[in-house]
Amino acid sequence: MQDRPSAAELLDSVAEYLFAELRPEVPREQRFKVLVAANVCAVVAREIRAGEEPDAEDLALFGELLGEQVDDVHRAAAELSQRMRSGELDDRIDELAPRLTEHVRRKLEIARPGYEEG
C-alpha cells in the first residue's frame, strides 16, 4: 500500500493541470493533444478506482450469455462477438440487447461519465 496521494489521485492532478493550467498556455494547434492527454489520465484514474469489479461483472455476464464457464473476459467477449456476427445468437437478440446494454453502461461509466445524461 502506498501513502497518499494514490495513483488515481496523482492522475487526477495531472489531468487537472493539463486541462486547466497547461492547455491555455499551449499554441492552439496543440491544445487537442493536451486535452487527449488529460482525458487519458482521467480515464486511467477511473479504471484504477473501479478495480476488478467491472471485469468481474462482465465475466459473469458473458459466461451467462455464452452458457458456459469463462475465465478470461477478453476471450469471452471475443467469443460472444464471434457468435453474434455468425448469426448463432440471432434468436436471442431480445435477451442479449438489454444485457449487453449493461456492459456498455459499465464501460461508459469509466470512459465517459455522464454520457447517458446527454
Coordinates of N, CA and C in Angstrom, one line a residue:
M1 N 0.8 -1.2 0.0 CA 0.0 0.0 0.0 C 0.9 1.2 0.0
Q2 N 0.6 2.2 -0.9 CA 1.3 3.4 -0.9 C 0.6 4.5 -0.1
D3 N 1.3 5.4 0.4 CA 0.7 6.6 1.1 C 0.0 7.5 0.1
R4 N -0.8 8.4 0.6 CA -1.4 9.4 -0.3 C -0.4 10.4 -0.8
P5 N -0.6 10.9 -2.0 CA -1.7 10.7 -2.9 C -1.6 9.3 -3.6
S6 N -2.7 8.7 -3.8 CA -2.8 7.4 -4.5 C -2.5 7.6 -6.0
A7 N -2.3 6.6 -6.7 CA -2.1 6.7 -8.2 C -3.2 7.4 -8.8
A8 N -4.5 7.0 -8.5 CA -5.6 7.7 -9.1 C -5.6 9.2 -8.8
E9 N -5.3 9.5 -7.5 CA -5.3 11.0 -7.2 C -4.2 11.7 -8.0
L10 N -3.0 11.1 -8.1 CA -1.9 11.7 -8.9 C -2.4 11.9 -10.4
L11 N -3.0 10.9 -10.9 CA -3.5 11.0 -12.3 C -4.6 12.1 -12.4
D12 N -5.5 12.2 -11.4 CA -6.4 13.3 -11.4 C -5.8 14.7 -11.4
S13 N -4.7 14.8 -10.6 CA -3.9 16.0 -10.5 C -3.3 16.4 -11.9
V14 N -2.7 15.4 -12.5 CA -2.1 15.6 -13.8 C -3.2 16.0 -14.8
A15 N -4.3 15.4 -14.8 CA -5.4 15.7 -15.7 C -5.9 17.2 -15.5
E16 N -6.0 17.5 -14.3 CA -6.5 18.9 -13.9 C -5.4 19.9 -14.4
Y17 N -4.2 19.6 -14.1 CA -3.1 20.5 -14.5 C -3.1 20.7 -16.1
L18 N -3.2 19.6 -16.8 CA -3.1 19.6 -18.2 C -4.3 20.4 -18.8
F19 N -5.5 20.2 -18.2 CA -6.7 20.8 -18.7 C -6.8 22.3 -18.3
A20 N -6.6 22.6 -17.0 CA -6.9 23.9 -16.5 C -5.7 24.9 -16.7
E21 N -4.5 24.3 -16.5 CA -3.3 25.2 -16.5 C -2.5 25.2 -17.7
L22 N -2.2 24.0 -18.2 CA -1.3 24.0 -19.4 C -2.0 24.3 -20.7
R23 N -3.2 23.8 -20.9 CA -4.0 24.0 -22.1 C -4.0 25.4 -22.6
P24 N -4.3 26.4 -21.7 CA -4.4 27.8 -22.2 C -3.0 28.3 -22.6
E25 N -2.0 27.7 -22.1 CA -0.6 28.2 -22.5 C -0.1 27.6 -23.8
V26 N -0.7 26.5 -24.2 CA -0.2 25.8 -25.4 C -0.7 26.4 -26.7
P27 N 0.0 26.5 -27.8 CA -0.5 27.0 -29.0 C -1.8 26.3 -29.4
R28 N -2.7 27.0 -30.0 CA -4.0 26.5 -30.4 C -3.9 25.2 -31.1
E29 N -3.0 25.0 -32.1 CA -2.9 23.8 -32.8 C -2.5 22.6 -32.0
Q30 N -2.0 22.8 -30.8 CA -1.6 21.7 -29.9 C -2.5 21.4 -28.8
R31 N -3.6 22.2 -28.7 CA -4.5 22.1 -27.5 C -5.2 20.7 -27.5
F32 N -5.6 20.3 -28.7 CA -6.3 19.0 -28.7 C -5.5 17.9 -28.1
K33 N -4.2 17.9 -28.4 CA -3.3 16.8 -27.9 C -3.2 16.9 -26.3
V34 N -3.3 18.1 -25.8 CA -3.3 18.3 -24.4 C -4.6 17.8 -23.8
L35 N -5.7 18.0 -24.4 CA -7.0 17.5 -24.0 C -7.0 16.0 -24.0
V36 N -6.4 15.4 -25.0 CA -6.4 13.9 -25.1 C -5.5 13.4 -24.0
A37 N -4.4 14.0 -23.7 CA -3.6 13.5 -22.6 C -4.3 13.7 -21.2
A38 N -5.0 14.8 -21.1 CA -5.8 15.0 -19.8 C -6.9 13.9 -19.7
N39 N -7.5 13.6 -20.8 CA -8.6 12.6 -20.8 C -8.0 11.2 -20.5
V40 N -6.9 10.9 -21.1 CA -6.2 9.6 -20.8 C -6.0 9.5 -19.3
C41 N -5.4 10.5 -18.7 CA -5.2 10.5 -17.2 C -6.5 10.3 -16.4
A42 N -7.5 10.9 -16.8 CA -8.8 10.8 -16.1 C -9.4 9.4 -16.3
V43 N -9.3 8.9 -17.5 CA -9.8 7.5 -17.7 C -9.1 6.5 -16.9
V44 N -7.7 6.6 -16.9 CA -6.9 5.6 -16.2 C -7.2 5.7 -14.7
A45 N -7.4 6.9 -14.2 CA -7.7 7.1 -12.8 C -9.0 6.4 -12.4
R46 N -10.0 6.6 -13.3 CA -11.3 5.9 -13.1 C -11.2 4.4 -13.1
E47 N -10.4 3.9 -14.0 CA -10.1 2.5 -14.1 C -9.5 1.9 -12.8
I48 N -8.6 2.7 -12.3 CA -7.9 2.3 -11.1 C -8.9 2.2 -9.9
R49 N -9.8 3.3 -9.9 CA -10.8 3.3 -8.8 C -11.8 2.2 -8.9
A50 N -12.1 1.8 -10.1 CA -13.1 0.8 -10.4 C -12.6 -0.6 -10.0
G51 N -11.3 -0.8 -10.1 CA -10.7 -2.0 -9.7 C -11.1 -3.2 -10.6
E52 N -11.3 -4.3 -10.1 CA -11.6 -5.5 -10.9 C -13.1 -5.7 -11.0
E53 N -13.9 -4.9 -10.3 CA -15.4 -5.2 -10.4 C -16.0 -5.2 -11.8
P54 N -15.7 -4.2 -12.6 CA -16.3 -4.2 -13.9 C -16.0 -5.4 -14.7
D55 N -14.7 -5.9 -14.7 CA -14.3 -7.1 -15.4 C -15.0 -8.3 -14.8
A56 N -15.1 -8.4 -13.5 CA -15.8 -9.5 -12.9 C -17.3 -9.5 -13.3
E57 N -17.9 -8.4 -13.3 CA -19.3 -8.3 -13.7 C -19.5 -8.7 -15.2
D58 N -18.6 -8.3 -16.0 CA -18.6 -8.7 -17.4 C -18.3 -10.2 -17.6
L59 N -17.4 -10.7 -16.9 CA -17.1 -12.1 -16.9 C -18.3 -12.9 -16.6
A60 N -19.0 -12.6 -15.5 CA -20.2 -13.3 -15.2 C -21.3 -13.1 -16.3
L61 N -21.4 -11.9 -16.8 CA -22.4 -11.7 -17.8 C -22.1 -12.5 -19.1
F62 N -20.9 -12.4 -19.6 CA -20.5 -13.1 -20.8 C -20.7 -14.6 -20.6
G63 N -20.3 -15.2 -19.4 CA -20.4 -16.6 -19.2 C -21.9 -17.0 -19.2
E64 N -22.7 -16.2 -18.6 CA -24.2 -16.4 -18.7 C -24.7 -16.4 -20.1
L65 N -24.3 -15.4 -20.9 CA -24.8 -15.3 -22.2 C -24.3 -16.4 -23.1
L66 N -23.0 -16.8 -22.9 CA -22.4 -17.9 -23.7 C -22.9 -19.3 -23.2
G67 N -23.4 -19.4 -22.0 CA -23.9 -20.6 -21.4 C -22.8 -21.6 -21.0
E68 N -21.6 -21.0 -20.7 CA -20.5 -21.8 -20.3 C -19.6 -21.0 -19.3
Q69 N -18.8 -21.7 -18.5 CA -17.9 -21.1 -17.6 C -16.8 -20.4 -18.4
V70 N -16.5 -19.2 -18.1 CA -15.4 -18.5 -18.8 C -14.4 -17.9 -17.7
D71 N -13.2 -17.8 -18.1 CA -12.2 -17.3 -17.1 C -11.4 -16.1 -17.6
D72 N -11.6 -15.7 -18.8 CA -10.9 -14.6 -19.4 C -11.9 -13.6 -20.1
V73 N -12.1 -12.4 -19.5 CA -13.1 -11.5 -20.0 C -12.9 -11.2 -21.5
H74 N -11.6 -11.0 -21.9 CA -11.4 -10.6 -23.3 C -11.7 -11.8 -24.3
R75 N -11.3 -13.0 -23.9 CA -11.6 -14.1 -24.8 C -13.1 -14.3 -24.8
A76 N -13.8 -14.2 -23.6 CA -15.2 -14.4 -23.6 C -15.9 -13.3 -24.5
A77 N -15.5 -12.1 -24.4 CA -16.1 -11.0 -25.2 C -15.9 -11.3 -26.7
A78 N -14.7 -11.8 -27.1 CA -14.4 -12.2 -28.5 C -15.3 -13.3 -28.9
E79 N -15.4 -14.3 -28.1 CA -16.3 -15.5 -28.4 C -17.8 -15.0 -28.6
L80 N -18.2 -14.2 -27.7 CA -19.6 -13.7 -27.8 C -19.8 -12.9 -29.1
S81 N -18.8 -12.0 -29.4 CA -18.9 -11.2 -30.6 C -18.9 -12.1 -31.8
Q82 N -18.0 -13.1 -31.8 CA -18.0 -14.1 -33.0 C -19.3 -14.8 -33.2
R83 N -19.9 -15.2 -32.1 CA -21.2 -15.9 -32.2 C -22.3 -14.9 -32.7
M84 N -22.2 -13.7 -32.2 CA -23.2 -12.7 -32.7 C -23.1 -12.4 -34.2
R85 N -21.8 -12.2 -34.6 CA -21.6 -12.0 -36.0 C -22.0 -13.1 -36.9
S86 N -21.8 -14.4 -36.4 CA -22.1 -15.5 -37.2 C -23.6 -15.8 -37.3
G87 N -24.4 -15.1 -36.5 CA -25.9 -15.2 -36.5 C -26.3 -16.3 -35.5
E88 N -25.4 -17.0 -34.9 CA -25.7 -18.0 -34.0 C -26.7 -17.6 -32.8
L89 N -26.6 -16.3 -32.5 CA -27.4 -15.8 -31.3 C -28.6 -15.0 -31.8
D90 N -28.9 -14.9 -33.1 CA -30.0 -14.1 -33.6 C -31.3 -14.3 -32.9
D91 N -31.6 -15.6 -32.6 CA -32.9 -15.9 -31.9 C -33.0 -15.4 -30.5
R92 N -31.8 -14.9 -29.9 CA -31.8 -14.5 -28.5 C -31.6 -13.0 -28.4
I93 N -31.8 -12.2 -29.5 CA -31.5 -10.8 -29.5 C -32.3 -10.0 -28.5
D94 N -33.5 -10.4 -28.3 CA -34.3 -9.7 -27.3 C -33.8 -9.9 -25.8
E95 N -33.1 -11.0 -25.6 CA -32.5 -11.3 -24.3 C -31.1 -10.6 -24.3
L96 N -30.4 -10.6 -25.4 CA -29.0 -10.1 -25.4 C -28.9 -8.6 -25.3
A97 N -29.8 -7.9 -26.0 CA -29.7 -6.5 -26.2 C -29.7 -5.8 -24.8
P98 N -30.7 -6.0 -23.9 CA -30.6 -5.3 -22.6 C -29.4 -5.7 -21.8
R99 N -29.0 -6.9 -21.9 CA -27.9 -7.4 -21.1 C -26.6 -6.8 -21.6
L100 N -26.4 -6.7 -22.9 CA -25.2 -6.0 -23.4 C -25.2 -4.5 -23.2
T101 N -26.4 -4.0 -23.0 CA -26.5 -2.5 -22.7 C -25.9 -2.3 -21.3
E102 N -26.1 -3.3 -20.4 CA -25.4 -3.2 -19.1 C -23.9 -3.1 -19.2
H103 N -23.4 -3.9 -20.1 CA -22.0 -4.0 -20.3 C -21.5 -2.6 -20.9
V104 N -22.2 -2.0 -21.8 CA -21.8 -0.8 -22.4 C -21.9 0.4 -21.4
R105 N -22.9 0.3 -20.5 CA -23.0 1.3 -19.5 C -21.8 1.3 -18.5
R106 N -21.4 0.1 -18.2 CA -20.2 -0.1 -17.3 C -19.0 0.6 -18.0
K107 N -18.8 0.3 -19.2 CA -17.7 0.9 -19.9 C -17.8 2.4 -20.0
L108 N -19.0 2.9 -20.3 CA -19.1 4.4 -20.3 C -18.9 5.1 -19.0
E109 N -19.3 4.4 -17.9 CA -19.1 5.0 -16.6 C -17.6 5.3 -16.4
I110 N -16.7 4.5 -17.0 CA -15.3 4.7 -16.8 C -14.8 5.7 -17.9
A111 N -15.1 5.4 -19.2 CA -14.6 6.1 -20.3 C -15.2 7.5 -20.5
R112 N -16.5 7.6 -20.1 CA -17.1 8.9 -20.4 C -18.3 9.1 -19.4
P113 N -18.0 9.4 -18.1 CA -19.1 9.5 -17.1 C -20.0 10.6 -17.5
G114 N -21.3 10.4 -17.3 CA -22.3 11.4 -17.6 C -22.8 11.3 -19.1
Y115 N -22.3 10.4 -19.9 CA -22.6 10.3 -21.3 C -24.1 10.1 -21.5
E116 N -24.7 9.2 -20.7 CA -26.1 8.9 -20.8 C -27.0 10.1 -20.5
E117 N -26.5 11.1 -19.7 CA -27.3 12.2 -19.4 C -27.4 13.3 -20.5
G118 N -26.6 13.1 -21.5 CA -26.6 14.0 -22.6 C -25.5 14.9 -22.6

